[in-house]
XYZ file of C-alpha atoms in Angstrom:
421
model
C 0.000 0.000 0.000
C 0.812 3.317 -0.616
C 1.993 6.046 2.000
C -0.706 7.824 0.857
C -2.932 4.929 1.978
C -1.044 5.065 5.051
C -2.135 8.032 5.739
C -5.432 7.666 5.119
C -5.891 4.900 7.680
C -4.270 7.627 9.935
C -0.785 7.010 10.941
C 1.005 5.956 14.301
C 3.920 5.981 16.286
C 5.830 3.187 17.974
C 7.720 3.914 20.479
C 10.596 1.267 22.027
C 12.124 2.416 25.105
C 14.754 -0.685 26.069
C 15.859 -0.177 30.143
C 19.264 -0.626 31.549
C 21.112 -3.485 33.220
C 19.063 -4.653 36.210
C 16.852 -2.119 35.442
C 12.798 -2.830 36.121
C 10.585 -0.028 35.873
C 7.269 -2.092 36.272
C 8.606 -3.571 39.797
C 10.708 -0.527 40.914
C 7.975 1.530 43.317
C 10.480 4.249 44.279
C 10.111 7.384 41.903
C 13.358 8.492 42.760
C 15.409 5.558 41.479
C 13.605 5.806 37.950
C 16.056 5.706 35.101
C 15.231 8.158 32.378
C 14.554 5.164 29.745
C 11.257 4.738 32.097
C 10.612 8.152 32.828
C 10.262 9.185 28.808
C 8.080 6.511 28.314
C 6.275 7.648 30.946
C 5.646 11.100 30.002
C 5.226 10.380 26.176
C 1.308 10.732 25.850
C -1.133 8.050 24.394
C -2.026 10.283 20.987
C -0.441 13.983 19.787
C -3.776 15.673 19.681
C -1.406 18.850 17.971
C -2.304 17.063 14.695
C -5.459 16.790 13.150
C -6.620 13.710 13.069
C -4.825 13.030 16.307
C -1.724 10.616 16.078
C -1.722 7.548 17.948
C 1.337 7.191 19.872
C 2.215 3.713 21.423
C 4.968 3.233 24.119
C 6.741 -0.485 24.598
C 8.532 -0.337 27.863
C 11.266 -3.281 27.856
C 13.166 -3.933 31.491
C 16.706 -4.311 31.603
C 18.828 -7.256 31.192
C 19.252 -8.934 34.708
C 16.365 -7.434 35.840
C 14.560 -11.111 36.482
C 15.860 -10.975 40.495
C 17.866 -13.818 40.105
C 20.802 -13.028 41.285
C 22.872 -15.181 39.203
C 21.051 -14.561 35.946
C 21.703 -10.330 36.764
C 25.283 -11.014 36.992
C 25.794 -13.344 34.246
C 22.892 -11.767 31.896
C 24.288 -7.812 32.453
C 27.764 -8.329 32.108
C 27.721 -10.828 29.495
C 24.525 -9.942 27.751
C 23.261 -13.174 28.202
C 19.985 -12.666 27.674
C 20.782 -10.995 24.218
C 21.251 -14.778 23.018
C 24.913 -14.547 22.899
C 26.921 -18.030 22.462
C 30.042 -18.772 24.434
C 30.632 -22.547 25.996
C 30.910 -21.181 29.072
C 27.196 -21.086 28.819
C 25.989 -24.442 28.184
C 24.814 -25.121 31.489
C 22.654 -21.653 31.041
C 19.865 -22.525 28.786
C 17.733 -19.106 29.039
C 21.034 -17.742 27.662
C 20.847 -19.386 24.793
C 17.773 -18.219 23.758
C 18.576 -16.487 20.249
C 17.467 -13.394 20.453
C 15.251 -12.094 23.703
C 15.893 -8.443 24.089
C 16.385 -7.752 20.560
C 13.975 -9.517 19.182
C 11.462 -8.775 21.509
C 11.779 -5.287 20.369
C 11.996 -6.136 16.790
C 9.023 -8.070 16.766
C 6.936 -5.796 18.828
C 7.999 -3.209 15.947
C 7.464 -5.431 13.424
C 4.094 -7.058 14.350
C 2.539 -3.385 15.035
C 3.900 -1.658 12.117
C 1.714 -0.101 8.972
C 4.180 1.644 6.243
C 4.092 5.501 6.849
C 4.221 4.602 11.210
C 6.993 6.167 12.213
C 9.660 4.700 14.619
C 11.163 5.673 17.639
C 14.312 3.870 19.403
C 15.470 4.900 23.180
C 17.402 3.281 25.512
C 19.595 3.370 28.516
C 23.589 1.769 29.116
C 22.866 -1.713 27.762
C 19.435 -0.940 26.566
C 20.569 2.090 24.407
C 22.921 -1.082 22.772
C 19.677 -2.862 22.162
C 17.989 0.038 20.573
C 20.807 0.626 18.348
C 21.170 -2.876 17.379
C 17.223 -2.848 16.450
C 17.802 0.512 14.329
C 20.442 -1.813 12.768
C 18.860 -4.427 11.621
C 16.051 -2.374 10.349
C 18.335 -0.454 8.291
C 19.574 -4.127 7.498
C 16.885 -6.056 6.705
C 13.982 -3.495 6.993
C 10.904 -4.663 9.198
C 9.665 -8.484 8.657
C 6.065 -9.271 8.014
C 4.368 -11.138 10.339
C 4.836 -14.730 8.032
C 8.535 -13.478 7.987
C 9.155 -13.121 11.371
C 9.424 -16.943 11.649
C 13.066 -16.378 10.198
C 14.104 -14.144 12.425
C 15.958 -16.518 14.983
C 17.486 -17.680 11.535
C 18.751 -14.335 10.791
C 19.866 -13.256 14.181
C 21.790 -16.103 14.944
C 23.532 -15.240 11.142
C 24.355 -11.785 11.827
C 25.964 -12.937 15.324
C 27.952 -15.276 12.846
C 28.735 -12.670 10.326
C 31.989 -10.962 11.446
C 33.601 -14.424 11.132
C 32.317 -15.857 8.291
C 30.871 -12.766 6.339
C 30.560 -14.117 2.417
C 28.827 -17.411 3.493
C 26.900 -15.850 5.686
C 25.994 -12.715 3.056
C 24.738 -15.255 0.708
C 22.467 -16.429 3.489
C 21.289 -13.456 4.291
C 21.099 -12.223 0.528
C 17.032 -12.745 0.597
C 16.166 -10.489 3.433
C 19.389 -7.784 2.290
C 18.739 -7.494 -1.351
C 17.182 -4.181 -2.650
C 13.581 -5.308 -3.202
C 13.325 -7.782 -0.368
C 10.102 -7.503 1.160
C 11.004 -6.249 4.973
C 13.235 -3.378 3.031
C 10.148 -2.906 0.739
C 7.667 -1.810 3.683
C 9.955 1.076 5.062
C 11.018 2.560 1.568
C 11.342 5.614 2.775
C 14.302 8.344 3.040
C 14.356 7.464 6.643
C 12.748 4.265 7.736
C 13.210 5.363 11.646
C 12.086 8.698 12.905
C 14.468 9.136 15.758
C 16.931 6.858 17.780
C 17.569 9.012 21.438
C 19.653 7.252 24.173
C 21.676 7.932 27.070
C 25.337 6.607 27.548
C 25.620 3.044 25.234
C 27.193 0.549 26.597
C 29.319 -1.112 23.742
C 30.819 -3.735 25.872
C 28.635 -6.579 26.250
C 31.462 -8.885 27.680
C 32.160 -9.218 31.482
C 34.911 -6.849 32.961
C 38.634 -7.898 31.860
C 39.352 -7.929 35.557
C 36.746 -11.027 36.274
C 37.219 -12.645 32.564
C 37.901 -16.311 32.197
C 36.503 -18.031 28.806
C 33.661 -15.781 28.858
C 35.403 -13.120 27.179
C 34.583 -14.920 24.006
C 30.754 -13.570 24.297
C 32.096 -10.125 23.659
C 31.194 -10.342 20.027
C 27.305 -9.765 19.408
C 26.532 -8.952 15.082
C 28.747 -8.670 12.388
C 27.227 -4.466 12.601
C 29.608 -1.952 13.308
C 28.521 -0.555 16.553
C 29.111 3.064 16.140
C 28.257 3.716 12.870
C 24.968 5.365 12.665
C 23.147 4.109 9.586
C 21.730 6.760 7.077
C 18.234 5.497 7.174
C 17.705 7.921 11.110
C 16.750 11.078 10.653
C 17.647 11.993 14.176
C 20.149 10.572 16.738
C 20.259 11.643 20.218
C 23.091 10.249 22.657
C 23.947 11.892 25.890
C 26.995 11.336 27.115
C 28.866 11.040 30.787
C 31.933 13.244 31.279
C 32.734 11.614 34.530
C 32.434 7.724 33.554
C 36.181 5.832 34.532
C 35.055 2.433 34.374
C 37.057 1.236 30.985
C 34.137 -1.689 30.524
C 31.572 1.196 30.494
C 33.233 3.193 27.874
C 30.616 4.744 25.325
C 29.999 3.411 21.804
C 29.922 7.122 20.445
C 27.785 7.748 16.478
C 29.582 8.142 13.751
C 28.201 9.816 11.154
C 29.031 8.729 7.315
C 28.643 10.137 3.951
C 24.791 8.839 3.178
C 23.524 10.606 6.505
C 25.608 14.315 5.985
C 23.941 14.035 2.184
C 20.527 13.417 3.505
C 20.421 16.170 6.107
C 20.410 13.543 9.009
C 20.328 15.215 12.606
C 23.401 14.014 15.078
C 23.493 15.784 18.096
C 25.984 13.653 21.304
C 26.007 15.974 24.268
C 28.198 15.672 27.233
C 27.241 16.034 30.882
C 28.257 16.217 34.355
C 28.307 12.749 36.165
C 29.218 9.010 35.329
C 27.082 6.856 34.058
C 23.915 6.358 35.991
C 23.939 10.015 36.381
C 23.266 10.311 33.188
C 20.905 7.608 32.769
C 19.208 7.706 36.205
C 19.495 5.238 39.182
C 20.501 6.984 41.772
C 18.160 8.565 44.496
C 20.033 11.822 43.839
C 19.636 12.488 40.362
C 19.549 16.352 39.459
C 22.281 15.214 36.486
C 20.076 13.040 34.918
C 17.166 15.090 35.298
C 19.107 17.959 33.167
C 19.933 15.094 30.813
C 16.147 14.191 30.693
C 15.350 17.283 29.610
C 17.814 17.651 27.027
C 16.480 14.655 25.489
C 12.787 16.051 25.988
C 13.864 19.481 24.551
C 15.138 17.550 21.403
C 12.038 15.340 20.562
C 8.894 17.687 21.929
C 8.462 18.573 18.149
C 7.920 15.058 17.182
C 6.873 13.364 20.125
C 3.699 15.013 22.193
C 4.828 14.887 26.041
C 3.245 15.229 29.322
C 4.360 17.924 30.615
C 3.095 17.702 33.850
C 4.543 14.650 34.196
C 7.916 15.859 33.160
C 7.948 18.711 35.507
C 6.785 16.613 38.724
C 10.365 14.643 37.683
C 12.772 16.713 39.339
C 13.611 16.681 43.099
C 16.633 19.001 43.448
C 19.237 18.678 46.007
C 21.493 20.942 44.295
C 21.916 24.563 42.182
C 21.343 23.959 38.514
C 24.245 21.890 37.314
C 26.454 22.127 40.310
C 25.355 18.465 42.148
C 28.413 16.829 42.501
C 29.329 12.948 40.538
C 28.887 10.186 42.121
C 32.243 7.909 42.315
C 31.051 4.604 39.625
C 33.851 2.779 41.040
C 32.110 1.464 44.281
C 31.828 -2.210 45.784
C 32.545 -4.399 42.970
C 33.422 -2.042 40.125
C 36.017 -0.893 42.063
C 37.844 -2.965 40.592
C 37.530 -2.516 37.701
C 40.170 -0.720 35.114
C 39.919 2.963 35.047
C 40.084 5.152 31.780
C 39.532 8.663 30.978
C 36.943 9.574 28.187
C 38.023 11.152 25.072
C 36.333 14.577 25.450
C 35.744 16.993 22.503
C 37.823 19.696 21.756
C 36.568 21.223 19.005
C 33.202 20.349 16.758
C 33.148 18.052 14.366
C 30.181 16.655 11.692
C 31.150 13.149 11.985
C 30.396 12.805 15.780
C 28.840 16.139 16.859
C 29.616 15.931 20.190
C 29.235 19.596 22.266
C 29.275 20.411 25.706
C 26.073 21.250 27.833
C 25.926 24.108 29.686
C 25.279 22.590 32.915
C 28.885 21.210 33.018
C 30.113 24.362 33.523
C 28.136 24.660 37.181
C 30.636 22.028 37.798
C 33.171 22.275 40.693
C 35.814 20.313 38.796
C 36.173 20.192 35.124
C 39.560 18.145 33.263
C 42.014 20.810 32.228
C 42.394 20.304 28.810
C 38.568 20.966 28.161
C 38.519 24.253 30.144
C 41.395 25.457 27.858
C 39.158 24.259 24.639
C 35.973 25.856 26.099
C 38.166 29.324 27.255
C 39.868 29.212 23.289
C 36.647 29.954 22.025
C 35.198 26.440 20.364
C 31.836 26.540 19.886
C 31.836 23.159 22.221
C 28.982 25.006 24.730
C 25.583 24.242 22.662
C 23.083 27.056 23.769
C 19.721 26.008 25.831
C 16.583 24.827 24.292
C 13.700 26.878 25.595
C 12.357 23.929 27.148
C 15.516 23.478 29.246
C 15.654 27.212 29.829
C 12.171 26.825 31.447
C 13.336 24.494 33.552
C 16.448 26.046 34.525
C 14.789 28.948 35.500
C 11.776 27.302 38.201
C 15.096 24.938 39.429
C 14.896 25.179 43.260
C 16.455 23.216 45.788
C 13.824 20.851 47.014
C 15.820 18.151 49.820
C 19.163 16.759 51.270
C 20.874 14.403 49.771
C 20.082 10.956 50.344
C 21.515 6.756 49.857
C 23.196 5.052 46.888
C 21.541 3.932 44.483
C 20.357 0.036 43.532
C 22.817 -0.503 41.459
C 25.765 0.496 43.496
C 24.180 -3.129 46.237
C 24.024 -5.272 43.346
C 27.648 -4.594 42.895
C 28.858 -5.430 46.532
C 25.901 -8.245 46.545
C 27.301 -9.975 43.806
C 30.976 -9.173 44.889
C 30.051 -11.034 48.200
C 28.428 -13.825 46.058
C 31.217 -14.472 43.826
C 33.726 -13.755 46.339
């Protein structure tokens, strides 16, 4: 059918927001510990009555990896990515691991199964869920979106794509049916841009367990034969917020990269840094005035294509700090402080293949690493300017409480030290 037909039978949106590690937003019952993955699909309404007919919008929330409350499956399942069907021997005696696709698919398929060409398709995510978003914007960019009948090869074609990097001209022949020009999954998204807008908060592109505790299992490190950081010229917008504070060297970000097709097509990349390490950035913590500012960065950026509730948005923060100025928390607590440290690569000048900038909330901060102060004081254009939306917000920030605990994911850490141990 036509996109005109499409729009006749009055369009929709899907919306996939995939969680982070451990991360459960349908069992979690404290507001403050929210991670932003959960709060955007929270506040994203059930139809954008701005348009006339009104546009359906519907949300699928996805927990994290781990997040079962099995102990042992949230250790092996988040640092391996178990659950994201990845094969290593060391998991033989873990069938739910070897499930071939879970997370991904699951996502996919709820994508997939719902879609009508002319929908339009949004991708968010946090850590290791901002992975899985990306890997489902890459296989729709790959293979398009599978019919329902078709869907029945998609184990087939996940488990050849995991395959790929190692035996890539076999496998492209395999996969020639579902990657070839007028196959029919590529057929229903022929459009210039088959996904509205991927928007995530610090990827994860590790999916192996931390050098320091390796044994075999570093072998499950390799996921799909896609390059991880390349962002694929079939988005029209890409959203990544990044954490300037981060050390852990197994939570280093999978940064876009921008190539020729997206620059021609007037594709949107914007990667912003902020104050805080990782789950400030993503939420977690019972503190979290640096992922609220991240929130609404995010918020700021998609309020033109998404309709938001507002009111929900602005009963999110709970300030225990001036705008900008909370301080990090340390990411190297219980277990991970073990692991290896690293220090980001910051920007130091603007580029069009990664578009990373600065937000102005960083510069609230008490500490900031030399080498970016001298950028910022040189005159790059690294500081990106407010969106109104975030200047509203700035502006009615008031210091509402004290600081209070760590967050969940800091007692999994020294739980499953303990356990291990």
């Amino acid at each position: 059918m036509s996109l005109s037909g499409a729009a006749a039978r009055d369009r929709k949106r899907l919306i996939v927001c995939c969680d982070g590690m451990w991360q459960d937003g349908i069992l979690t019952q404290d507001r403050l510990l929210y991670t932003n993955t959960l709060r955007l699909a929270r506040t994203i309404t059930n139809e954008d009555t701005r348009s006339d007919p009104p546009i359906q919008q519907i949300v699928f929330y996805q927990s994290g990896i781990g997040s079962e409350r099995n102990l042992y499956d949230e250790y092996v399942d988040a640092t391996t990515g178990g659950s994201l069907g990845i094969y290593s021997p060391s998991l033989i005696l873990r069938p739910r691991s070897l499930s071939p696709a879970d997370k991904v698919e699951e996502a996919y398929g709820f994508i997939a199964l719902n879609y009508f060409p002319g929908d339009e398709i949004f991708l968010f995510g946090f850590s290791r869920g901002a992975y899985t978003a990306r890997m489902v914007a890459m296989f729709i960019g790959a293979i398009g979106l599978l019919d329902r009948r078709d869907m029945d090869n998609f184990a087939r074609i996940f488990i050849a794509y995991q395959r790929l990097a190692k035996k890539r001209q076999l496998l492209t022949d395999e996969l020639h049916a579902f990657t070839k020009p007028d196959a029919h999954g590529l057929q229903r998204v022929n459009t210039p841009f088959s996904i509205k807008c991927v928007g995530v908060f610090e990827t994860v592109g590790s999916l192996g367990l931390p050098d320091e505790l390796t044994l075999d299992l570093k072998k499950a490190t390799l996921i799909f034969g896609f390059p991880d950081r390349a962002l694929g010229g079939h988005i029209e917008h890409a959203y990544h917020a990044l954490a300037l504070n981060e050390t852990r060297r197994d939570f280093d970000c999978a940064k876009y990269e921008r190539a020729r097709e997206g620059l021609s097509k007037g594709q949107i990349l914007k990667q912003c840094w902020f104050g805080g390490c990782h789950s400030d950035i993503g939420g977690g913590y019972r503190d979290h005035d640096l992922a609220d500012i991240a929130l609404i960065w995010m918020a700021a950026n998609v309020q033109d294509m998404l309709s938001l509730d507002m009111e929900y948005l602005r009963s999110v923060p709970s300030p225990i700090a001036p705008w900008g100025s909370q301080k990090p928390h340390n990411p190297r607590t219980g277990l991970a402080s073990l692991f290896f440290a690293t220090e980001r690569k910051l920007p130091l000048s603007v580029n069009n293949i990664t578009n990373e900038t600065i937000h102005p909330s960083v510069l609230e901060q008490a500490e900031l690493p030399s080498a970016l102060v001298d950028a910022i004081a040189a005159g790059h254009t690294l500081v990106e300017h407010l969106l109104p939306l975030e200047e509203e917000f700035k502006a009615k920030w008031i210091v509402e409480r004290e600081p209070q605990d760590v967050s969940p994911t800091q007692k999994h850490f020294i739980l499953d030290y303990c356990i291990i141990a």
